[in-house]
Amino acid sequence: MSDMELPPSLSIYGNEKIAKNILSRIWGKRGVFTCTVANTLTSTIPGISDAGDTPELTMFTPAADAELLVLGKTVCMKGIPINPGGIPTPATLTKAALEISRMPFFIVNGGCRVRPNLPCIEMEGECGNYVTSGRSVSNVRKVFDNGVILGKMLSHGSDFVVVSESCAGGTTTALAVLLAMGVVKENLVSSSSPNNPRELKMRTVTEGLKAAGIGIGDLSDDPLRAIECVGDPMMPANVGIIIGAAKKVPVIVGGGTQMAAVIAAAVKLDPSIVGNIFQGTTRWLMEDPNSSMAKIMDSISPDIPIVYVNMDYSSSPYEGLQAYEWGYIKEGVGCGGSSVAAIIQSAGEVTCMGLLDKVHEIYRKLMNFD
Amino acid sequence: MSDMELPPSLSIYGNEKIAKNILSRIWGKRGVFTCTVANTLTSTIPGISDAGDTPELTMFTPAADAELLVLGKTVCMKGIPINPGGIPTPATLTKAALEISRMPFFIVNGGCRVRPNLPCIEMEGECGNYVTSGRSVSNVRKVFDNGVILGKMLSHGSDFVVVSESCAGGTTTALAVLLAMGVVKENLVSSSSPNNPRELKMRTVTEGLKAAGIGIGDLSDDPLRAIECVGDPMMPANVGIIIGAAKKVPVIVGGGTQMAAVIAAAVKLDPSIVGNIFQGTTRWLMEDPNSSMAKIMDSISPDIPIVYVNMDYSSSPYEGLQAYEWGYIKEGVGCGGSSVAAIIQSAGEVTCMGLLDKVHEIYRKLMNFD
């Protein structure tokens, strides 16, 4: 099975042998999906995050995403999370993947100011402070420990585990953690806007590192401290879940550059998980000319491959979805990881075409087009 | 398949046709197990609860049970939850069933003063007040609504759902709710001690009903109000989970008389779930001469059968376990429901003998006998 033929809906970047080994072990098996929601005040710095119609609304986006996945509608705010311009949250694709696959899924509360109106798995974290404070996340150790326990629990009854995130402002805190750990030396991270505010992000992050008294690479051996200083509350939860689960079953780390920081921290804390994890993401992210997922992953480890889903919205009749082809959104709420997982669990029966039909159905319902 | 032969490890009480219909639909299929933990100050009334070495320690029992299931050891207190006399918590059997079946499982926090040191699914409930106050549970509607959402989530990815409880003092609050609803007119509930303090329980409950201004049967049509007045915080969570899940998949309600109150409330709120639920319990409870599970269930509905596991500890070399045959413990922490579920999921490959071996292994490890 390690010579497996990939279906056209999936592609691999990086170590193909490891990717195919993992894929062959979970092909047609049963997974469980988690999405960790968290807030960081960083998202309210004007210009930093486009994951919400205004800087203030970015605080509602994680809760709204979770409500969309679980309840099929938002309760904490009116309407669905959109980027300026009316582009819908990637949770629309995540929901499609979860509905098609009937994969069990749970929302993990990493630390929210605005809680989703639904039962979350509670990690005992708190809303994150401004990254510029240099004291961004409290209770890191406890949340990490809870993550390890949860990861073990999830691996008990499932053949593989998918982790993901919804945390507006998270690419900025990811950049900060990657710099503090010395994984990158420059800004390679993505954005939910094609006009990635790279300079503003770098200036903000530099201020945070300075406030914490950290230089680039200073915390290469202490990822939890890096998260405490300049990360966000999604991170310790997901780092823990990955480490706890990957000891026993393969883990798909769903997401873009935000999850690269999580992977970097997890692999540093427990190198033995390499060979049992891959990143699951979208073609949109891999093709983003403004970030370099591939470059970041290469510098974390040559042995953590990326498996991405070849979703293509260019034939969609809806402009809000076509915008994904113009560089908007690209990733988030585990849309890539859940799509990859749905294809794996169905042993390839689920395809990009099937997912697109389901996304249209969900989008029409949300926008009251029907 | 509705003419299915039951394996000798299982027996049915009540409507056999419905029981076999449900069993045939989930035989060999995949379930998910939940245990809802909660505290009520009622358990600290001297003499009410034996689920703990002292009245004060009964507040630690739910958290300790959850830690035992998830972590394999207790963190919130020293030693494992025992009844006076050194009889181990029924969580030892639950853990055996979960390990053998590899069934996914989650701890639900219905409302604890003493939280388990692990990630729980949070229902936003609070520790319950003394039943004698007549104002026993706060936030009932919110916790119930969260329960319905969680039940739906659990039914999304699993073929059947098991609910259960660990809430010391819970047979007393169950009696109170059953009386308020008029399901029973006298004390038919069980106890974790063979010397069931029936008079003390009845006196305590009567005080609670009086404080709330309720007569027997007054709240037959308003189970959530009955819980608010004289119930405990485990109840609204589990009533909600049952209703949310049983719309789509069969639900095994694991537990004794405590869960009878939950079933009575759920069926009153949504009669359509009858035919898709049964109670899962133990031979020990069914044979208890001091309670009458069967009688209580008969008066709730003739169409909610009981499926019980024929565990027998009389051949165990350990006195602490033999005590189960002398009328101690009998049920709790979903030990009956999880055992029934393990047998179902394995299509009968798991047996009482296999479960007993695993219980011995767990018990020896916990007591440091090895």
XYZ file of C-alpha atoms in Angstrom:
740
model
C 0.000 0.000 0.000
C 2.954 2.407 0.281
C 3.029 2.532 -3.526
C -0.500 3.849 -3.311
C -1.868 5.944 -6.146
C -3.105 9.277 -4.882
C -6.533 10.299 -6.141
C -6.450 13.511 -8.231
C -8.167 15.380 -5.387
C -4.995 15.167 -3.283
C -1.382 16.258 -3.789
C 1.748 15.871 -1.685
C 4.539 18.329 -0.996
C 7.756 17.258 0.698
C 8.684 13.776 1.891
C 6.432 11.642 -0.298
C 7.534 8.373 1.267
C 6.460 9.419 4.765
C 3.243 10.947 3.436
C 2.294 7.773 1.583
C 3.252 5.590 4.529
C 0.918 7.535 6.814
C -1.833 7.701 4.186
C -1.682 3.951 3.623
C -2.068 3.327 7.354
C -5.251 5.427 7.654
C -6.803 4.982 4.191
C -10.465 4.047 4.685
C -10.104 4.214 8.496
C -12.074 6.364 10.948
C -10.904 9.760 12.157
C -12.040 12.400 14.619
C -11.890 16.129 13.878
C -11.242 18.923 16.369
C -11.184 22.677 15.903
C -9.568 24.755 18.641
C -11.044 28.231 18.980
C -9.307 31.085 20.776
C -9.076 34.861 20.892
C -6.058 37.115 20.998
C -6.439 40.873 21.406
C -3.821 41.046 18.646
C -6.607 40.629 16.081
C -8.122 43.959 17.134
C -5.020 45.933 16.157
C -6.302 47.763 13.053
C -4.955 46.219 9.865
C -3.659 42.990 11.399
C -6.568 40.638 10.705
C -9.088 40.513 7.904
C -10.986 37.650 9.518
C -14.003 39.782 10.316
C -15.748 42.810 8.872
C -14.104 45.210 11.379
C -11.180 44.844 13.822
C -13.653 44.461 16.725
C -15.660 41.771 14.927
C -12.557 39.605 14.544
C -13.065 38.687 18.219
C -16.394 37.058 17.271
C -15.066 35.088 14.315
C -13.810 31.968 16.160
C -17.061 31.547 18.118
C -19.112 32.204 14.986
C -17.085 29.634 13.026
C -17.673 27.037 15.738
C -21.390 27.797 15.838
C -21.569 27.474 12.081
C -19.952 24.023 12.194
C -22.071 22.714 15.063
C -25.387 24.573 14.842
C -25.441 25.413 11.137
C -25.983 29.069 12.030
C -24.349 31.789 14.126
C -25.735 32.842 17.499
C -23.005 35.094 18.938
C -23.340 37.551 16.058
C -25.636 38.387 13.149
C -24.751 36.873 9.802
C -21.832 34.586 9.108
C -18.154 35.434 9.491
C -17.091 37.170 6.316
C -14.001 38.990 5.210
C -14.532 42.539 3.981
C -16.133 42.123 0.567
C -18.541 39.357 1.530
C -16.249 36.359 1.217
C -17.537 33.564 3.458
C -15.521 31.883 6.194
C -13.665 28.697 5.187
C -15.876 26.946 7.766
C -18.257 26.497 4.823
C -15.800 23.972 3.343
C -15.069 22.390 6.735
C -18.785 21.874 7.285
C -19.115 20.295 3.860
C -16.269 17.871 4.609
C -17.700 16.938 8.027
C -21.213 16.421 6.657
C -20.064 14.284 3.746
C -17.737 12.151 5.867
C -19.969 12.022 8.967
C -16.723 12.297 10.928
C -17.194 12.931 14.670
C -16.044 16.438 15.591
C -15.535 18.571 18.676
C -14.856 22.225 19.383
C -11.962 22.835 21.774
C -11.926 26.095 23.750
C -8.274 27.158 23.881
C -9.182 30.502 25.467
C -12.012 32.723 24.206
C -13.277 36.173 25.201
C -16.356 35.436 23.069
C -17.413 31.843 23.783
C -19.325 29.799 21.205
C -22.895 29.040 22.348
C -22.391 25.286 22.445
C -20.618 22.685 24.583
C -16.853 22.945 24.031
C -14.047 20.798 25.356
C -12.608 23.140 27.955
C -8.817 23.568 28.156
C -8.842 26.186 30.945
C -7.066 28.808 28.857
C -7.841 32.524 28.685
C -8.173 35.123 25.930
C -4.709 36.141 24.735
C -3.163 39.539 25.329
C -1.747 41.824 22.608
C 1.355 40.249 21.101
C 2.997 43.651 21.514
C 2.845 43.168 25.302
C 5.423 40.372 25.183
C 3.192 38.553 27.697
C 0.628 37.104 25.353
C -0.671 33.850 26.845
C -1.368 32.809 30.437
C -1.715 29.306 31.889
C 0.338 27.805 29.022
C 1.555 24.742 30.913
C -1.891 23.755 32.189
C -3.472 24.142 28.756
C -0.642 22.166 27.168
C -1.043 19.366 29.735
C -4.790 19.293 29.095
C -4.002 19.082 25.385
C -1.792 16.035 25.882
C -4.571 14.318 27.852
C -7.159 15.182 25.209
C -4.872 13.923 22.440
C -4.531 10.594 24.216
C -8.315 10.389 24.718
C -8.956 11.092 21.041
C -6.432 8.468 19.944
C -8.126 5.880 22.182
C -11.175 5.453 20.029
C -10.161 6.684 16.555
C -7.715 5.610 13.866
C -6.477 9.133 13.226
C -6.942 12.622 14.665
C -7.349 15.953 12.849
C -6.498 19.167 14.715
C -7.229 22.673 13.453
C -7.879 26.224 14.592
C -9.961 29.334 14.323
C -8.067 32.213 15.910
C -8.167 35.600 14.196
C -4.827 37.386 14.344
C -3.128 33.999 14.466
C -0.767 34.429 11.531
C 0.840 37.351 13.375
C 1.350 35.387 16.599
C 2.555 32.450 14.484
C 5.175 34.651 12.865
C 6.258 35.845 16.311
C 6.644 32.304 17.663
C 8.457 31.107 14.527
C 10.888 34.039 14.879
C 11.373 33.491 18.631
C 12.151 29.844 17.882
C 14.412 30.815 14.990
C 12.476 28.649 12.530
C 12.241 31.614 10.189
C 14.322 34.769 10.084
C 11.889 36.798 7.988
C 8.173 37.122 7.387
C 7.034 34.085 5.393
C 3.538 33.831 6.855
C 0.223 34.020 5.090
C -2.829 36.222 5.481
C -6.548 35.892 4.782
C -6.193 38.877 2.434
C -4.252 38.920 -0.846
C -2.840 42.257 0.326
C -0.888 40.614 3.124
C 0.065 43.489 5.476
C 3.570 42.137 5.820
C 5.262 45.252 7.118
C 2.608 45.960 9.739
C 2.801 42.354 10.934
C 6.576 42.421 11.132
C 6.552 45.753 13.008
C 3.937 44.427 15.467
C 5.823 41.213 16.052
C 9.140 43.001 16.499
C 7.525 45.161 19.166
C 6.307 42.004 20.968
C 9.699 40.315 20.844
C 11.342 43.483 22.150
C 8.825 43.797 24.995
C 9.590 40.176 25.949
C 13.322 40.794 25.666
C 13.741 38.067 23.045
C 15.890 38.038 19.955
C 15.294 35.883 16.870
C 16.041 32.255 17.752
C 16.531 32.921 21.480
C 13.780 30.471 22.447
C 14.641 27.727 19.978
C 14.662 25.208 22.837
C 11.696 26.522 24.785
C 8.614 26.629 22.579
C 6.159 26.894 25.487
C 7.967 30.005 26.690
C 7.852 31.416 23.141
C 4.076 30.876 23.123
C 3.747 32.469 26.553
C 5.597 35.581 25.347
C 4.309 36.120 21.826
C 1.860 33.321 20.908
C -1.876 32.870 21.242
C -4.078 30.536 23.353
C -4.865 28.208 20.436
C -1.235 27.102 20.406
C -0.605 25.295 23.718
C -3.868 23.367 23.341
C -3.047 22.142 19.841
C 0.634 21.461 20.579
C -0.552 19.226 23.425
C -3.241 17.447 21.405
C -0.755 16.647 18.625
C 1.836 15.242 21.049
C -0.758 13.260 23.021
C -2.406 11.753 19.940
C 0.591 11.179 17.640
C 2.158 8.733 20.104
C -0.561 6.272 19.146
C -2.207 7.287 15.865
C -1.413 9.494 12.865
C -2.322 13.168 13.239
C -3.362 15.486 10.424
C -2.466 19.051 11.366
C -5.063 21.051 9.490
C -4.208 24.633 8.666
C -1.733 27.036 7.187
C 1.111 29.050 8.618
C -0.626 29.326 12.006
C -0.333 25.587 12.391
C 3.281 25.633 11.189
C 4.151 27.382 14.457
C 2.213 24.707 16.333
C 4.037 21.932 14.464
C 7.416 23.563 15.119
C 6.667 23.684 18.847
C 5.307 20.127 18.988
C 8.257 18.609 17.137
C 10.733 20.478 19.325
C 9.032 19.191 22.503
C 8.702 15.624 21.208
C 10.733 14.742 18.098
C 9.418 11.161 18.227
C 6.146 12.252 16.589
C 7.895 12.875 13.253
C 6.769 10.130 10.881
C 3.279 10.084 12.383
C 2.100 13.590 11.423
C 1.526 15.583 8.285
C 0.069 18.966 7.568
C -3.269 18.932 5.780
C -4.102 22.058 3.831
C -5.428 23.550 0.595
C -4.091 24.171 -2.893
C -4.957 27.844 -2.321
C -2.443 28.120 0.504
C 0.265 26.164 -1.284
C -0.050 28.450 -4.310
C -0.093 31.693 -2.305
C 2.667 33.868 -3.781
C 2.773 35.979 -0.604
C 3.693 33.274 1.853
C 5.769 30.189 1.687
C 4.245 27.318 3.537
C 6.679 24.970 1.837
C 9.729 26.978 2.901
C 8.553 27.173 6.513
C 7.882 23.446 6.694
C 11.249 22.662 5.108
C 12.987 24.556 7.863
C 11.001 22.797 10.626
C 11.820 19.287 9.401
C 12.329 17.592 6.035
C 10.203 14.720 7.307
C 6.866 16.439 7.893
C 5.096 16.351 4.549
C 2.140 18.414 3.416
C -0.936 16.765 1.906
C -3.252 19.287 0.270
C -6.667 19.169 -1.311
C -7.010 20.466 -4.856
C -10.225 22.401 -4.286
C -10.922 24.877 -7.085
C -13.721 27.430 -6.841
C -13.129 29.037 -10.255
C -16.185 27.343 -11.743
C -18.408 28.348 -8.814
C -21.349 30.570 -9.785
C -20.854 32.606 -6.584
C -18.406 35.525 -6.462
C -17.898 35.096 -2.727
C -16.472 31.652 -3.402
C -14.613 32.583 -6.591
C -12.675 35.042 -4.430
C -10.801 32.075 -2.945
C -9.132 31.797 -6.375
C -8.066 35.454 -6.175
C -6.017 34.900 -3.013
C -8.625 35.517 -0.317
C -8.991 33.269 2.778
C -7.007 30.241 1.509
C -7.208 28.326 4.809
C -8.708 28.288 8.287
C -11.127 26.378 10.531
C -9.405 23.198 9.338
C -10.994 23.428 5.890
C -7.976 21.797 4.254
C -7.416 19.175 6.949
C -11.064 18.155 7.135
C -11.262 17.865 3.331
C -8.116 15.731 3.229
C -9.534 13.643 6.095
C -12.885 13.156 4.369
C -11.119 11.868 1.263
C -8.943 9.531 3.362
C -11.807 8.166 5.474
C -13.879 7.436 2.372
C -10.861 5.744 0.723
C -11.082 8.267 -2.100
C -14.833 8.104 -2.682
C -15.179 11.711 -1.581
C -13.754 14.037 -4.252
C -13.221 17.766 -4.739
C -16.272 17.747 -6.993
C -18.446 16.203 -4.281
C -17.097 18.652 -1.723
C -17.806 21.611 -4.038
C -21.436 20.535 -4.510
C -21.832 20.345 -0.737
C -20.167 23.753 -0.245
C -22.659 25.258 -2.696
C -25.566 23.678 -0.830
C -24.284 25.052 2.492
C -23.453 28.475 1.057
C -26.889 28.873 -0.529
C -28.581 27.944 2.731
C -26.425 30.356 4.775
C -26.995 33.221 2.360
C -30.720 32.393 2.063
C -30.396 31.989 -1.692
C -32.773 28.999 -1.731
C -32.022 -9.968 13.235
C -34.903 -9.098 15.587
C -35.067 -12.771 16.518
C -31.483 -12.384 17.719
C -30.136 -14.732 20.359
C -28.783 -12.791 23.302
C -25.340 -13.887 24.500
C -25.379 -15.226 28.088
C -23.564 -12.080 29.251
C -26.714 -9.999 28.652
C -30.314 -10.166 29.901
C -33.406 -8.126 29.126
C -36.127 -6.850 31.421
C -39.341 -5.356 30.069
C -40.313 -4.932 26.435
C -38.166 -7.571 24.774
C -39.322 -6.726 21.275
C -38.146 -3.120 21.520
C -34.923 -4.168 23.223
C -34.090 -6.693 20.502
C -35.050 -4.262 17.767
C -32.613 -1.669 19.123
C -29.912 -4.265 19.794
C -30.172 -5.630 16.268
C -29.720 -2.135 14.836
C -26.486 -1.460 16.754
C -25.024 -4.972 17.044
C -21.367 -4.775 15.960
C -21.649 -1.029 15.300
C -19.589 1.802 16.825
C -20.650 3.731 19.910
C -19.403 6.682 21.927
C -19.470 6.777 25.729
C -20.010 9.828 27.916
C -19.980 10.198 31.677
C -21.485 13.353 33.147
C -19.929 14.413 36.437
C -21.559 16.832 38.864
C -21.706 17.763 42.528
C -24.674 18.434 44.767
C -24.192 19.630 48.326
C -26.863 17.048 49.149
C -24.136 14.372 49.250
C -22.519 16.101 52.234
C -25.596 15.642 54.439
C -24.331 12.987 56.876
C -25.772 9.564 56.095
C -27.113 10.399 52.613
C -24.273 9.138 50.434
C -21.803 6.311 50.862
C -19.945 7.230 47.662
C -16.878 8.398 49.540
C -15.095 7.593 52.777
C -16.625 10.597 54.593
C -19.510 12.983 53.766
C -16.982 15.660 52.726
C -15.072 13.289 50.460
C -18.240 12.523 48.471
C -17.680 15.896 46.761
C -14.415 14.537 45.321
C -15.842 11.262 44.065
C -17.134 12.407 40.630
C -13.860 14.151 39.740
C -11.851 11.185 41.024
C -13.974 8.768 38.980
C -13.398 10.834 35.838
C -9.656 11.003 36.496
C -9.562 7.262 36.994
C -11.260 6.661 33.638
C -9.115 9.120 31.703
C -5.762 9.225 33.498
C -5.769 5.794 35.128
C -5.123 7.456 38.484
C -6.650 10.122 40.707
C -5.172 13.618 40.983
C -7.823 15.579 42.910
C -7.478 13.288 45.935
C -5.222 10.576 47.317
C -6.215 7.007 46.581
C -9.196 5.899 44.559
C -12.844 6.546 45.398
C -13.920 3.844 47.807
C -16.976 3.236 49.890
C -16.398 2.787 53.622
C -14.879 -0.662 53.915
C -12.502 -0.379 50.975
C -14.878 -1.281 48.136
C -13.611 0.260 44.897
C -15.622 2.609 42.689
C -17.560 0.986 39.829
C -15.347 3.080 37.529
C -13.032 0.048 37.683
C -15.574 -1.887 35.587
C -16.288 1.095 33.316
C -12.572 1.437 32.634
C -12.340 -2.267 31.836
C -15.223 -1.986 29.350
C -13.749 1.115 27.672
C -10.291 -0.418 27.398
C -11.539 -3.701 25.958
C -13.881 -2.038 23.475
C -11.602 0.909 22.623
C -14.796 2.954 22.532
C -14.233 6.732 22.328
C -15.280 8.403 25.567
C -15.680 11.901 26.990
C -16.251 13.406 30.412
C -19.081 15.937 30.548
C -19.019 18.583 33.290
C -22.632 19.026 34.374
C -21.599 21.277 37.276
C -18.760 20.463 39.672
C -17.394 22.160 42.797
C -14.376 19.843 42.477
C -13.380 19.735 38.783
C -11.569 16.731 37.314
C -8.002 17.597 36.265
C -8.581 16.889 32.593
C -10.383 18.446 29.622
C -14.146 18.049 30.064
C -16.979 18.946 27.739
C -18.315 22.020 29.500
C -22.081 22.410 29.935
C -21.948 25.691 31.889
C -23.701 24.271 34.934
C -22.841 24.898 38.582
C -22.507 22.766 41.710
C -25.967 21.893 43.014
C -27.431 23.242 46.244
C -28.844 21.107 49.100
C -32.020 19.383 47.949
C -33.568 20.569 51.210
C -33.346 24.161 49.913
C -35.994 23.512 47.264
C -33.763 25.502 44.888
C -31.273 22.839 43.926
C -30.019 23.551 40.408
C -29.274 26.818 38.602
C -28.981 27.452 34.862
C -31.117 24.389 34.057
C -32.390 25.592 30.676
C -28.926 26.543 29.380
C -27.399 23.236 30.474
C -30.306 21.323 28.945
C -29.939 23.221 25.642
C -26.203 22.488 25.646
C -27.067 18.841 26.262
C -29.336 18.712 23.220
C -26.568 20.210 21.059
C -24.011 17.750 22.420
C -26.379 14.826 21.859
C -26.765 15.840 18.219
C -22.989 16.204 17.850
C -22.387 12.754 19.315
C -24.997 11.169 17.040
C -23.331 12.748 13.989
C -20.324 10.473 14.007
C -21.378 7.388 15.979
C -23.902 4.584 15.543
C -25.064 4.747 19.147
C -24.482 6.895 22.230
C -24.034 5.848 25.863
C -24.766 8.388 28.610
C -23.966 7.894 32.282
C -23.215 9.758 35.498
C -21.071 10.140 38.545
C -22.874 12.349 41.052
C -22.731 11.425 44.724
C -26.026 12.018 46.502
C -27.794 11.440 43.203
C -30.224 8.733 44.309
C -31.707 11.198 46.784
C -32.207 13.945 44.171
C -33.515 11.268 41.786
C -36.119 10.229 44.348
C -37.104 13.875 44.775
C -37.539 14.441 41.033
C -39.456 11.162 40.590
C -41.802 12.207 43.407
C -42.224 15.753 42.071
C -43.115 14.249 38.686
C -45.396 11.700 40.307
C -43.564 8.767 38.691
C -43.302 7.127 42.104
C -45.306 7.770 45.236
C -42.876 6.102 47.636
C -39.153 5.478 48.000
C -38.134 2.866 45.446
C -34.610 4.152 44.826
C -31.340 2.383 45.330
C -28.216 3.165 47.354
C -24.543 2.312 47.111
C -24.858 0.683 50.550
C -26.872 -2.477 51.327
C -28.198 -0.571 54.355
C -30.117 1.865 52.172
C -30.957 4.817 54.486
C -34.490 4.939 53.143
C -36.067 6.931 55.951
C -33.352 9.584 56.002
C -33.603 9.964 52.220
C -37.381 10.265 52.325
C -37.226 12.815 55.156
C -34.612 14.875 53.293
C -36.560 14.788 50.052
C -39.816 15.688 51.783
C -38.107 18.736 53.279
C -36.939 19.763 49.790
C -40.362 19.369 48.219
C -41.891 21.355 51.055
C -39.316 24.149 50.690
C -40.148 24.322 46.981
C -43.872 24.260 47.710
C -44.400 21.123 45.626
C -46.615 18.146 46.319
C -46.142 14.652 44.872
C -46.935 14.739 41.154
C -47.347 18.524 40.993
C -44.628 18.872 38.339
C -45.621 15.882 36.212
C -45.640 18.125 33.141
C -42.594 20.253 33.940
C -39.548 18.035 34.473
C -37.027 20.884 34.051
C -38.750 22.783 36.860
C -38.667 19.616 39.005
C -34.910 19.392 38.408
C -34.468 23.084 39.211
C -36.273 22.626 42.540
C -35.045 19.268 43.819
C -32.687 17.704 41.237
C -28.949 17.846 40.640
C -26.764 19.350 37.860
C -26.087 15.966 36.215
C -29.742 15.774 35.209
C -30.351 18.631 32.750
C -27.140 17.778 30.883
C -28.060 14.110 30.466
C -31.731 14.772 29.709
C -30.545 17.044 26.892
C -27.938 14.623 25.538
C -30.503 11.798 25.411
C -33.075 13.910 23.564
C -30.491 15.348 21.159
C -28.945 11.985 20.324
C -31.996 9.686 20.326
C -33.590 11.574 17.433
C -30.944 10.050 15.184
C -29.323 7.031 16.861
C -30.126 4.596 19.681
C -29.122 5.736 23.158
C -28.071 3.472 26.019
C -28.862 5.191 29.304
C -26.248 3.728 31.616
C -27.039 3.719 35.313
C -29.483 2.864 38.020
C -32.263 4.747 39.718
C -30.455 8.083 39.221
C -30.822 7.659 35.500
C -34.456 6.585 35.871
C -35.231 10.173 36.889
C -33.310 11.380 33.828
C -35.247 9.004 31.563
C -38.567 10.068 33.084
C -37.737 13.717 32.383
C -36.469 13.052 28.848
C -39.492 10.984 27.831
C -41.879 13.583 29.224
C -40.149 16.359 27.261
C -39.927 14.332 24.059
C -42.046 11.149 23.900
C -40.811 10.458 20.351
C -37.550 9.009 21.692
C -39.339 5.942 23.079
C -38.329 3.019 20.885
C -34.815 4.378 20.438
C -33.563 4.171 24.047
C -33.007 1.513 26.664
C -31.489 1.518 30.100
C -28.164 -0.303 30.376
C -27.302 -1.555 33.854
C -26.004 -4.413 35.971
C -27.384 -7.652 37.356
C -26.435 -6.314 40.808
C -28.885 -3.448 40.522
C -31.675 -5.550 39.044
C -31.355 -8.015 41.937
C -31.205 -5.363 44.671
C -33.950 -6.276 47.163
C -33.944 -2.717 48.561
C -34.901 -0.872 45.399
C -37.021 -1.648 42.438
C -35.528 -0.501 39.207
C -38.054 -2.601 37.324
C -41.043 -1.043 39.113
C -39.790 2.486 38.493
C -39.201 1.833 34.804
C -42.619 0.216 34.444
C -44.249 3.351 35.746
C -42.254 5.601 33.377
C -43.176 3.668 30.227
C -43.807 0.028 29.324
C -41.712 0.596 26.198
C -38.322 1.470 27.686
C -36.629 -1.869 28.292
C -33.635 -2.590 30.496
C -30.621 -4.491 29.156
C -28.290 -5.608 31.926
C -24.904 -7.237 32.087
C -24.601 -10.447 34.120
C -21.333 -9.538 35.832
C -20.635 -11.753 38.829
C -17.775 -11.015 41.223
C -18.390 -13.999 43.539
C -15.405 -15.893 42.138
C -13.084 -12.863 42.454
C -10.110 -13.391 44.784
C -10.508 -9.806 46.074
C -12.882 -9.019 48.942
C -13.329 -5.437 47.725
C -14.845 -6.822 44.537
C -16.749 -9.696 46.182
C -18.582 -7.006 48.150
C -20.498 -6.160 44.967
C -22.237 -9.522 45.475
C -23.210 -8.519 49.022
C -25.211 -5.502 47.837
C -22.548 -2.792 47.800
C -22.177 -0.261 44.923
C -24.251 -2.115 42.285
C -24.036 0.691 39.701
C -22.464 4.045 38.866
C -20.055 5.769 36.458
C -21.885 3.936 33.661
C -20.353 0.598 34.596
C -23.428 -1.287 33.420
C -24.014 0.788 30.299
C -20.382 0.662 29.187
C -20.260 -3.114 29.713
C -23.448 -3.616 27.712
C -22.037 -1.292 25.030
C -18.718 -3.164 24.867
C -20.583 -6.432 24.317
C -22.774 -4.847 21.624
C -19.913 -3.140 19.767
C -17.917 -6.383 19.698
C -21.007 -8.287 18.463
C -20.762 -10.496 21.535
C -17.027 -11.181 21.434
C -16.586 -9.327 24.707
C -18.000 -11.395 27.578
C -18.451 -11.051 31.338
C -15.440 -13.336 31.750
C -13.242 -11.073 29.617
C -14.496 -8.008 31.473
C -13.764 -9.639 34.837
C -10.174 -10.416 33.836
C -9.705 -6.785 32.814
C -11.285 -5.530 36.068
C -8.798 -7.665 38.019
C -5.897 -6.244 36.017
C -7.088 -2.661 36.665
C -7.864 -3.311 40.337
C -4.444 -4.860 40.999
C -2.727 -1.903 39.350
C -4.778 0.651 41.300
C -4.190 -1.095 44.613
C -0.502 -1.641 43.812
C -0.900 -5.400 44.228
C 1.369 -6.159 41.268
